[in-house]
Short mmCIF file of C-alpha atoms and ligand atoms in Angstrom, two decimals:
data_model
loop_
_atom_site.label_atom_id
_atom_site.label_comp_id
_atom_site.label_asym_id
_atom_site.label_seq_id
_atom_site.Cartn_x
_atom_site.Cartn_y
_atom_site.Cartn_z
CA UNK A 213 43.67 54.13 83.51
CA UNK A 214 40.25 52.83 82.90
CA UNK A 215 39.28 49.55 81.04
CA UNK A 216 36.16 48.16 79.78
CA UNK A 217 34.20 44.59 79.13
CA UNK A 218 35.47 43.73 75.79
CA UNK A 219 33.22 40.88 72.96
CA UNK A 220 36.69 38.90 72.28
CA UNK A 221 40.26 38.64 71.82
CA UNK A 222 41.79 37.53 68.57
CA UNK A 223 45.32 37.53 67.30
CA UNK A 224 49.12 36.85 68.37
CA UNK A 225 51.52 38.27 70.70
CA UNK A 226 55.39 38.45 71.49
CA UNK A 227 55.82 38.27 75.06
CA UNK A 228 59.07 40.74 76.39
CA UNK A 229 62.03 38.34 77.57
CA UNK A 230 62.08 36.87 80.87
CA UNK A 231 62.58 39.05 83.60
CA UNK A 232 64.25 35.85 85.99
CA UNK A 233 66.38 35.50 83.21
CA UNK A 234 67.38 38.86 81.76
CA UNK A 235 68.74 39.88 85.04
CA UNK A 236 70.67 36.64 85.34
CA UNK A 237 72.24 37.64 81.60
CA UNK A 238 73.80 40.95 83.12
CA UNK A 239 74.76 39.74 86.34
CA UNK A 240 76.67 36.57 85.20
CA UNK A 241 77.97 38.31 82.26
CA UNK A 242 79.19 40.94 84.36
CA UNK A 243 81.66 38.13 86.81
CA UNK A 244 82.56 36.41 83.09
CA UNK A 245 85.26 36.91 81.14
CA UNK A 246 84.85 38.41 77.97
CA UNK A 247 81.61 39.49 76.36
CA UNK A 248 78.23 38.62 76.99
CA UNK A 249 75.67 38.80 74.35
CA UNK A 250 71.86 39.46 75.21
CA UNK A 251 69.12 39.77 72.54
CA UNK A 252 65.40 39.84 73.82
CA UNK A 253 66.18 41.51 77.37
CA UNK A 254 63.40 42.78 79.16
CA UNK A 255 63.55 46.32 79.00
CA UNK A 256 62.07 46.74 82.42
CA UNK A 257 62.92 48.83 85.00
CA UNK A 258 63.88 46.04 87.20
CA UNK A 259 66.15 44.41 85.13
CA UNK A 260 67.97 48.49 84.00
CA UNK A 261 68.32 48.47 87.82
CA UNK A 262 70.52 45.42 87.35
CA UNK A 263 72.59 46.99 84.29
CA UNK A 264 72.66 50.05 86.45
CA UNK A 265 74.40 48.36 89.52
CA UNK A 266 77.09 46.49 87.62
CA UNK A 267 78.20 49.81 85.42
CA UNK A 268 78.41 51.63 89.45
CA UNK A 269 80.87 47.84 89.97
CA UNK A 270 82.86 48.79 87.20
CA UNK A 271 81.23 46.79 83.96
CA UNK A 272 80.88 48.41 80.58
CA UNK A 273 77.25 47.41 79.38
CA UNK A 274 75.92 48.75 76.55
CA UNK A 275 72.40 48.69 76.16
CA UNK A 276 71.77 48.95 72.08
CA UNK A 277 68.41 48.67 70.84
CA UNK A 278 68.94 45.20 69.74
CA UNK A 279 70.72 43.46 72.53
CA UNK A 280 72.63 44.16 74.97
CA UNK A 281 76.49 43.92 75.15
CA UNK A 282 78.48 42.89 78.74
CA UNK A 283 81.61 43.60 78.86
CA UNK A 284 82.61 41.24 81.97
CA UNK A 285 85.61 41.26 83.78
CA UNK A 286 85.71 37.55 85.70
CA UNK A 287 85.11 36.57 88.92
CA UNK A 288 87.42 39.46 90.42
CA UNK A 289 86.82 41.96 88.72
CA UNK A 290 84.29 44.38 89.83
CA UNK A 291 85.56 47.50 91.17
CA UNK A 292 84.61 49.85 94.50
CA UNK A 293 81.21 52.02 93.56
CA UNK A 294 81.63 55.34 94.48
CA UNK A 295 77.98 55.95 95.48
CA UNK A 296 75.05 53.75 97.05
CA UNK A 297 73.55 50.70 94.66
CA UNK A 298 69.91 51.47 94.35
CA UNK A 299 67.81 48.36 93.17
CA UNK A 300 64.65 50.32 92.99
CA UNK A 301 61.52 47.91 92.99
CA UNK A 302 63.45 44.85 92.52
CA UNK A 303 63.82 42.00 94.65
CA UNK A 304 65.78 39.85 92.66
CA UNK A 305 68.41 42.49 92.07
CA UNK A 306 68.72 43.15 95.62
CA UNK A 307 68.76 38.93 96.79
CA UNK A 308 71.15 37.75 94.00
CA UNK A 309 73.98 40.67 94.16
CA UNK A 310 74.10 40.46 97.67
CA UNK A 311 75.57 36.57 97.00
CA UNK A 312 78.13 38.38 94.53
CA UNK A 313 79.08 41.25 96.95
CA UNK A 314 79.55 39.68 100.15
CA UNK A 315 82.67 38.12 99.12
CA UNK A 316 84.58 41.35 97.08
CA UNK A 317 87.14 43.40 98.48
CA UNK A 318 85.05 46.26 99.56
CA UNK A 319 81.90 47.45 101.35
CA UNK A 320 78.62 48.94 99.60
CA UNK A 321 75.47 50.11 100.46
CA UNK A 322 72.43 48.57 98.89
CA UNK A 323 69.32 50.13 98.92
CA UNK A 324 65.56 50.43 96.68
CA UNK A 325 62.41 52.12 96.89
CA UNK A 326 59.55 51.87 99.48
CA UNK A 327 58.52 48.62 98.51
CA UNK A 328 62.12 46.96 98.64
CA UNK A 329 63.38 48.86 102.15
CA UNK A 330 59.67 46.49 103.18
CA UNK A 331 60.71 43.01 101.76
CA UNK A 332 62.77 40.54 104.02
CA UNK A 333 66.57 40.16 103.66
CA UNK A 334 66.99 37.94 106.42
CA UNK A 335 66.42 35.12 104.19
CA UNK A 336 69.41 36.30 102.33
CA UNK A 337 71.18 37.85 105.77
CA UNK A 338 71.17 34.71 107.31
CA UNK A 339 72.76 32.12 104.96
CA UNK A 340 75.32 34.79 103.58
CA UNK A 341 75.72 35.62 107.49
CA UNK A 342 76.66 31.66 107.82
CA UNK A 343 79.20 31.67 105.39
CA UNK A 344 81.37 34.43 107.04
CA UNK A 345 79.91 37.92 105.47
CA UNK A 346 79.78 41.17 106.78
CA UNK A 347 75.97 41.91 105.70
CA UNK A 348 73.96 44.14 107.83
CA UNK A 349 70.39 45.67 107.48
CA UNK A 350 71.27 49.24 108.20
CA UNK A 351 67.79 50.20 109.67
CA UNK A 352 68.01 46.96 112.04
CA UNK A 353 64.33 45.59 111.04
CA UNK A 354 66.03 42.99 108.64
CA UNK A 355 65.09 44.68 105.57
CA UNK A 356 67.50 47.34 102.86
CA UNK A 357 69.05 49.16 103.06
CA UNK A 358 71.80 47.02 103.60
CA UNK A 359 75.29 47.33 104.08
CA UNK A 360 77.93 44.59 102.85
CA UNK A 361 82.10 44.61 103.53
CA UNK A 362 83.81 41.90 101.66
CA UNK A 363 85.28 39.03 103.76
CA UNK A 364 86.34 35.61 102.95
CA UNK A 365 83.62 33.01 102.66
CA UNK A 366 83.32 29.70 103.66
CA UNK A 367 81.04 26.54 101.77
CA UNK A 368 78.31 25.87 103.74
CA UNK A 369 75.02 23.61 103.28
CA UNK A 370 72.18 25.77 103.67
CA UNK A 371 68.65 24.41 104.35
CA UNK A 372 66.20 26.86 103.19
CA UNK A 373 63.34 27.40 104.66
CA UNK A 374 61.05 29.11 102.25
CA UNK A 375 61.66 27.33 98.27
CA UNK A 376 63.31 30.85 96.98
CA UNK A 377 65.01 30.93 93.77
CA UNK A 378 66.38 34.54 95.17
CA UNK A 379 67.88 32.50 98.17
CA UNK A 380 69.07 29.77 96.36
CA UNK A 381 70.98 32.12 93.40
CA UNK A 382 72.09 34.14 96.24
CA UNK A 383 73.86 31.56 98.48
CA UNK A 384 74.87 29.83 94.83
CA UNK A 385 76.32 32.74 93.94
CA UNK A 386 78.05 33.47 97.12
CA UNK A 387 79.52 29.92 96.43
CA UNK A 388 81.58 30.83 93.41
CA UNK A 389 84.02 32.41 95.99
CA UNK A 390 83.84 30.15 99.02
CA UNK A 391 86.52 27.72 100.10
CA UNK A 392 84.70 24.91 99.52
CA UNK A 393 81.79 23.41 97.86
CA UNK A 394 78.46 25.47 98.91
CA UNK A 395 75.10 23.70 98.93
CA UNK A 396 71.25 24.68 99.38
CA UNK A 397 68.64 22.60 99.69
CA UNK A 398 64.73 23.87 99.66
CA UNK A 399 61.77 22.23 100.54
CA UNK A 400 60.36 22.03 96.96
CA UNK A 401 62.48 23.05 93.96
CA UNK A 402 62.47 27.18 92.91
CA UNK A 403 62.60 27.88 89.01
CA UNK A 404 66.61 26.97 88.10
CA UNK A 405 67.50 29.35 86.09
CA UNK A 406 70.67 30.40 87.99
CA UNK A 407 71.60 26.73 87.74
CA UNK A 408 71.42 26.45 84.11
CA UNK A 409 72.61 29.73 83.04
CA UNK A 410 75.48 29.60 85.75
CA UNK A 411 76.51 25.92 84.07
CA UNK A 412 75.86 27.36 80.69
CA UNK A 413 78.98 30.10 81.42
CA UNK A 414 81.20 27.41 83.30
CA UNK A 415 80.32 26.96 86.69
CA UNK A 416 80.36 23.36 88.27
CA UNK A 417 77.38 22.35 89.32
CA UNK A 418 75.12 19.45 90.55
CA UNK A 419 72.07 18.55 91.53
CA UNK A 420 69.99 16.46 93.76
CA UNK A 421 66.47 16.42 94.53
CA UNK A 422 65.99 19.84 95.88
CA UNK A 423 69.95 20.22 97.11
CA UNK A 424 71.91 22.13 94.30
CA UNK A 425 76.07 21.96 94.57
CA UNK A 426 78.58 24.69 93.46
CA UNK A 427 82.40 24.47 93.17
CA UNK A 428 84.00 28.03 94.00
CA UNK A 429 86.21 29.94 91.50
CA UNK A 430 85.14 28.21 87.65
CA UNK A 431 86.48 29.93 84.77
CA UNK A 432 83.26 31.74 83.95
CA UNK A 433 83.35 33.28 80.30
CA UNK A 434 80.97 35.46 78.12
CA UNK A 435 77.93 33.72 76.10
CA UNK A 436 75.44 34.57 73.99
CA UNK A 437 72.34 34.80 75.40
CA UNK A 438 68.45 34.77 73.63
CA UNK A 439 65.91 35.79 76.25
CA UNK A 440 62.98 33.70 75.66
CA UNK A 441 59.60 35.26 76.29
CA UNK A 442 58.23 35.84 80.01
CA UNK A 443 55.94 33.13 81.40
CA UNK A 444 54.58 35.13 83.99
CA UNK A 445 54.03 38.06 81.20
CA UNK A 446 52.31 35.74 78.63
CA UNK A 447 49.87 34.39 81.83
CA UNK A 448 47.91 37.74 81.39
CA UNK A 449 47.23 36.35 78.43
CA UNK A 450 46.91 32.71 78.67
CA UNK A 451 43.80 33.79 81.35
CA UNK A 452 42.48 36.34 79.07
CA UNK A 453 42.49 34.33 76.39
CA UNK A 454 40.68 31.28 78.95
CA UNK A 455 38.32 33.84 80.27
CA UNK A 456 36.82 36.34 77.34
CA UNK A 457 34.47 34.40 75.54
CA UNK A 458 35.16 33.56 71.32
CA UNK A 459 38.81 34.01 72.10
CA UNK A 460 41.67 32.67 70.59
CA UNK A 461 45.53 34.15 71.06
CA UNK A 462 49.14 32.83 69.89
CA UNK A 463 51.26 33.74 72.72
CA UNK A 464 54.72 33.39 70.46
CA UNK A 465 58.02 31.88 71.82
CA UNK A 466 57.45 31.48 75.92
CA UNK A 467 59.80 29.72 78.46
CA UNK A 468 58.44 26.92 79.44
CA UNK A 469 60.96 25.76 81.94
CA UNK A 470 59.04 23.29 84.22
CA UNK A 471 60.43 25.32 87.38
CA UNK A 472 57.74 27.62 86.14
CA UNK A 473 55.53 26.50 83.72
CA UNK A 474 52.63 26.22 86.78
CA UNK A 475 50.48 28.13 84.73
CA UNK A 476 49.89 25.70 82.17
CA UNK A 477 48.89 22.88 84.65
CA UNK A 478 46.80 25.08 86.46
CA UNK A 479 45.14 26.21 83.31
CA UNK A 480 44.74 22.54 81.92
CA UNK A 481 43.34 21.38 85.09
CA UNK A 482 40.29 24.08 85.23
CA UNK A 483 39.50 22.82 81.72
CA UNK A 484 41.16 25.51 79.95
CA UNK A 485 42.31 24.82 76.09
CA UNK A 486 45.87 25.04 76.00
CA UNK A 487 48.16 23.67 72.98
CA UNK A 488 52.52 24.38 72.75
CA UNK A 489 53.55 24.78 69.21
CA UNK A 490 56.79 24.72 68.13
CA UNK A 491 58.85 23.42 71.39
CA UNK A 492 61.76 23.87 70.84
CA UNK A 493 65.28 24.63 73.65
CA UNK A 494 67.68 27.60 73.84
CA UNK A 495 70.45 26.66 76.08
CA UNK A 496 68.65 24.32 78.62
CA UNK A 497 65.37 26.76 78.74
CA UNK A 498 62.86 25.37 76.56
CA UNK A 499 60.46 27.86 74.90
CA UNK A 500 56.89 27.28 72.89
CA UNK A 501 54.38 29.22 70.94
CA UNK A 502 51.21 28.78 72.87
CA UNK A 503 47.55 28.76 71.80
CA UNK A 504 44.81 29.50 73.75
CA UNK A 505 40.83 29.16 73.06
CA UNK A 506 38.47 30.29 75.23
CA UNK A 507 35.96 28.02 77.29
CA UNK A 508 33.94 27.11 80.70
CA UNK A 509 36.79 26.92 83.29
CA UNK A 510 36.02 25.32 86.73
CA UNK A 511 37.51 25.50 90.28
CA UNK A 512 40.61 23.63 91.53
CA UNK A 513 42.81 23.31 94.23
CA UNK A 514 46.42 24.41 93.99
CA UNK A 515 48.89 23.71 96.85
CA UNK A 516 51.95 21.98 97.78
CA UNK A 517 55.01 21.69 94.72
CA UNK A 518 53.54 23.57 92.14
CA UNK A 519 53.36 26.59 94.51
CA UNK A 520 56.68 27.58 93.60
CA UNK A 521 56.67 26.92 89.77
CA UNK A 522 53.80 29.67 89.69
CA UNK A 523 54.43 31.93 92.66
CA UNK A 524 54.13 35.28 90.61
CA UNK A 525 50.81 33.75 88.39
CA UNK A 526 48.76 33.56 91.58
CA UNK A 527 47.14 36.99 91.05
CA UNK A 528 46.16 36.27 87.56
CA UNK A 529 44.90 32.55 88.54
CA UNK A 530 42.97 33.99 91.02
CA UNK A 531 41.35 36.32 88.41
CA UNK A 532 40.68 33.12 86.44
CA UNK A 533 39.28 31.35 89.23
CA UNK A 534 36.65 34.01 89.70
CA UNK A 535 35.45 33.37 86.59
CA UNK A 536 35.35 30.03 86.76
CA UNK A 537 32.54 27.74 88.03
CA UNK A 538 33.05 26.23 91.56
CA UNK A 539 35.49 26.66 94.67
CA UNK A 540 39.15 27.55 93.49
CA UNK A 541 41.66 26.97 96.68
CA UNK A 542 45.01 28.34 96.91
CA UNK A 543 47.35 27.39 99.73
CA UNK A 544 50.87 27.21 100.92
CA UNK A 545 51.42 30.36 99.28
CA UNK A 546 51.98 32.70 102.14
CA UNK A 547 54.81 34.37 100.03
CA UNK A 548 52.28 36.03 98.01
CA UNK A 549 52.53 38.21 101.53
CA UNK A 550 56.06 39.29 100.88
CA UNK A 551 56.36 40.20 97.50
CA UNK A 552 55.70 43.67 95.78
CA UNK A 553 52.51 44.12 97.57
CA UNK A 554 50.84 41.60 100.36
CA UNK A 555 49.18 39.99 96.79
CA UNK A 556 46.75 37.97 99.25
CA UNK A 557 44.98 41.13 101.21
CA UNK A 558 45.47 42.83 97.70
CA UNK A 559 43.74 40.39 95.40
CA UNK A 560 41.21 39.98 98.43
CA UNK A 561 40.03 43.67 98.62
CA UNK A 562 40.37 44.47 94.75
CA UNK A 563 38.33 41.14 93.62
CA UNK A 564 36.04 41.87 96.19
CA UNK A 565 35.34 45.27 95.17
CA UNK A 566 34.37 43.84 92.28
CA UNK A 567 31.70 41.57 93.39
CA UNK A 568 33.71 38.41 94.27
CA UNK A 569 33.32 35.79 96.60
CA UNK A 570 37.01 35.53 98.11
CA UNK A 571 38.39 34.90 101.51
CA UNK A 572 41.82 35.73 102.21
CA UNK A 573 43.53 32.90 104.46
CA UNK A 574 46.98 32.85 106.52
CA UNK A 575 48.89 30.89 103.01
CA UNK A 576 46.16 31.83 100.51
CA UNK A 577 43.06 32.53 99.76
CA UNK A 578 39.28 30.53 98.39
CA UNK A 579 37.16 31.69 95.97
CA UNK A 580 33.78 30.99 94.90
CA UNK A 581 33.90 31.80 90.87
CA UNK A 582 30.94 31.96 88.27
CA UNK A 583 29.00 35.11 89.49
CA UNK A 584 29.18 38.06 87.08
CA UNK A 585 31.82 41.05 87.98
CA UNK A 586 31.47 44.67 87.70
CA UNK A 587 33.65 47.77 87.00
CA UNK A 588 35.73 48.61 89.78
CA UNK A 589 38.87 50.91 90.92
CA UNK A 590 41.51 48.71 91.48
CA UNK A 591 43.82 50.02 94.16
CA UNK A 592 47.05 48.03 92.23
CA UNK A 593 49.43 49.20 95.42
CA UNK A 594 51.73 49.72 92.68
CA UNK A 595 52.40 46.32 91.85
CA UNK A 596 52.66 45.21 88.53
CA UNK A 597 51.78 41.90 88.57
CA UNK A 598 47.74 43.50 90.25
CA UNK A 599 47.58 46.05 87.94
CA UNK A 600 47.86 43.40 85.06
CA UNK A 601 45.68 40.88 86.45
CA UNK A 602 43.11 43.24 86.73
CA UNK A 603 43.30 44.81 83.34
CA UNK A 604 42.34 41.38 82.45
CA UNK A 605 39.60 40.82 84.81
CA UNK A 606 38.11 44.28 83.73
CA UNK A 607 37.67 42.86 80.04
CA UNK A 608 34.98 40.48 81.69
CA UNK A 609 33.47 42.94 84.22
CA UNK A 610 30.26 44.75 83.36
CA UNK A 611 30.98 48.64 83.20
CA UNK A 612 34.05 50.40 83.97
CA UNK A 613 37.08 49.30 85.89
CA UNK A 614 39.68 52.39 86.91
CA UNK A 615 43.31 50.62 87.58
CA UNK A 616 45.39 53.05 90.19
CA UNK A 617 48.96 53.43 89.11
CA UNK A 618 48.33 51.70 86.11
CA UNK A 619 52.23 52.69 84.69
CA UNK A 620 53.69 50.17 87.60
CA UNK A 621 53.64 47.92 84.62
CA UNK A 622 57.02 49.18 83.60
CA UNK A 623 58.57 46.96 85.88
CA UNK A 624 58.49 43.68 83.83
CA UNK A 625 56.30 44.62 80.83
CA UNK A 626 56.45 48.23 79.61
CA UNK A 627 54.29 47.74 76.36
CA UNK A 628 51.52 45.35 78.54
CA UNK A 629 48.11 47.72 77.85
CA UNK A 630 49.26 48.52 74.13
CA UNK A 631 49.87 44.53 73.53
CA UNK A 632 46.73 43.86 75.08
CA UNK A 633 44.77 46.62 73.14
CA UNK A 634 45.90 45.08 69.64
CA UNK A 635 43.95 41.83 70.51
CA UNK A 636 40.89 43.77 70.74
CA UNK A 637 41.04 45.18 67.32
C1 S3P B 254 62.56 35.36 91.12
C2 S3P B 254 62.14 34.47 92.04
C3 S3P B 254 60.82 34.53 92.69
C4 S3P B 254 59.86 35.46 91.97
C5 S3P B 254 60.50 36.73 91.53
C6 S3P B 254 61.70 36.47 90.65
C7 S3P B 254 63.91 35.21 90.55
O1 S3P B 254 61.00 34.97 94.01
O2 S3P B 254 58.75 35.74 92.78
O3 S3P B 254 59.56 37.53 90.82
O4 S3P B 254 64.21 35.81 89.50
O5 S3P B 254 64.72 34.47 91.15
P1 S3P B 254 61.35 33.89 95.16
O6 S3P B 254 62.30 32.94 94.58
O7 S3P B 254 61.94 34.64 96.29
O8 S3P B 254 60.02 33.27 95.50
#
């Protein structure tokens, strides 16, 4: 798909619900009791990977236009599947089930596509390994697929390594069947979404600095559920809105949870203008309208704590910081290596391509902003998150910019390049 420089962006735009959350909604509904009510779920094709697991475990879901209806059994009540569980691109399906299967009463086979059978499960292998499961990476190189057979689990305190919200559900998770109380500490604190949604159905939970608790076996029942809009969607347009010059956008009803509202600091903190309307809470997640004008942005550093609470934003901050006067550094984010693509080397070779000064380092990367870009093709490695970032970075870039497997942005925003177009008009 190609995209050009564009004079501004004007207007407002609903952002799809939250992917972290949506798959959270089907999951938890699905060990409930009773129904579970989602409006605003993503329609993504990682989160209808989720729904598509949980109907092979047994749960009715109905996916309507208008919301979606669980129909969860409890705790014990997923059944045998009689054929593989494929996860397809998505990481958090394949991290937070594993928690829920390890402890049923029979063995599965989790796998995903060529991206997933890449991404490391021994974060996941390891902890669940500690607490007594049976959880193997079939092809022995510690990634899917992976096979699990039920066993009884034992509560264990897990110190993470890495601050992953996808270790931290999965162990969590894991802990609504131990025989004891489970806990997980992490060096800096992951978004908490698992933590408020699981509380929000029953669960027993406490918290700590960065060590969350879990009581096993809580009477879990079915909630209603509104979705708010995706932070990490609405960044595309929080730095489009920064970077194209005489811009202004409405980015209606976001989650601003501050386990992941990065984005806004980050943008603040370059000089961008950034104003919530309308805050407002849904069930422990706060949400806001937010307004963006563009304006001169300059370089930052960005390390430490607030890696975490904007560890999928990185691509499109880079973007930002290449148009931004001054030295931008990113570090202590070598998980940008493991996720859908290796988003360092990625964002490296793409920005490059187009006339950037970046250097890719071992946990991040520098760039020197403020020289003008030009038309590229963007090799998006099928990654949604690149692909997105660089439709944005094209609407700055003098001449033509060619995105590679431009329809990867199914995965968490299906309607991204229409939304986008409508702010041109
Ligand atoms: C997610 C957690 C993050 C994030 C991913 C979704 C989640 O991964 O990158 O897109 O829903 O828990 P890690 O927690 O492994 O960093």
């Amino acid at each position: 798909m190609e995209f050009k420089k564009v004079q501004r962006l004007k207007g407002e735009v609903t952002i799809p619900g939250d992917k972290s959350i949506s798959h959270r909604a089907v999951m938890f509904g699905s060990i409930s009791r009773g129904l579970t009510e989602v409006t605003n779920f993503l329609q993504g094709a990682d989160c209808l990977s989720t729904i598509s697991c949980f109907r092979k475990l047994g749960i009715s879901i109905e996916n309507t236009p208008d919301r979606i209806l669980v129909h969860g059994k409890g705790l014990h009540g997923l059944s045998a599947p009689s054929e593989l569980l494929d996860a397809g691109n998505s990481g958090t399906t394949v991290r937070l089930i594993s928690g829920i299967l390890a402890p049923q009463p029979f063995s599965v086979t989790l796998t995903g596509d060529a991206s997933i059978q890449k991404r490391p499960m021994k974060r996941i292998i390891d902890p669940l390994t500690e607490m007594g499961a049976d959880i193997k990476s079939i092809s022995g190189n510690g990634c899917a697929p992976l096979s699990i057979t039920g066993k009884h689990l034992k509560a264990i305190h897990y110190t993470s390594k890495v601050a992953s919200a996808q270790v931290k559900s999965a162990i969590l998770l894991a802990g609504l069947y131990a025989d004891g109380e489970t806990k997980v500490t992490e060096p800096y604190i992951s978004r908490n979404h698992s933590e408020i949604m699981l509380s929000y159905f029953g669960a027993a939970l406490t918290n700590r600095d960065t060590t969350v608790s879990i009581l096993p076996e809580p009477e879990l029942l079915g909630q209603k559920v509104d979705v708010p809009g995706d932070i990490s969607s609405a960044a595309y347009f929080i730095a489009a809105g920064l970077i194209v010059p005489n811009s202004e956008i409405l980015i209606k009803n976001v989650g601003i949870n501050p386990t992941r509202d990065g984005i806004l600091k980050v943008a603040k903190e370059m000089g961008g203008s950034i104003t919530l309307l309308n805050v407002n809470e849904e069930h422990g997640e706060p949400v806001a309208d937010i307004l963006v004008k563009s304006g001169t942005l300059h370089g930052i550093t960005i390390k430490g704590e607030i890696i975490p609470t904007l560890i999928d934003e990185l691509p499109i901050i880079a973007v930002m910081a290449a148009f931004a006067e001054g030295t931008t550094t990113i570090m202590d984010a070598a998980e940008l290596k493991v996720k859908e693509s290796n988003r360092i080397d990625v964002m490296a070779e793409n920005l490059s391509a187009m006339g950037c000064n970046i250097t890719p380092t071992e946990d991040g990367m520098i760039i020197h902003g403020g020289a003008p870009l030009s038309g590229a093709v963007i090799d998006s490695k099928a990654d949604h998150r690149i692909a997105m970032s660089f439709a944005v970075a094209a609407l700055c870039a003098d001449g033509i910019t060619e995105i590679k497997d431009s329809q990867c942005v199914n995965i968490s925003y299906p309607a991204f390049y229409e939304d986008l177009a409508r702010l041109t008009k």
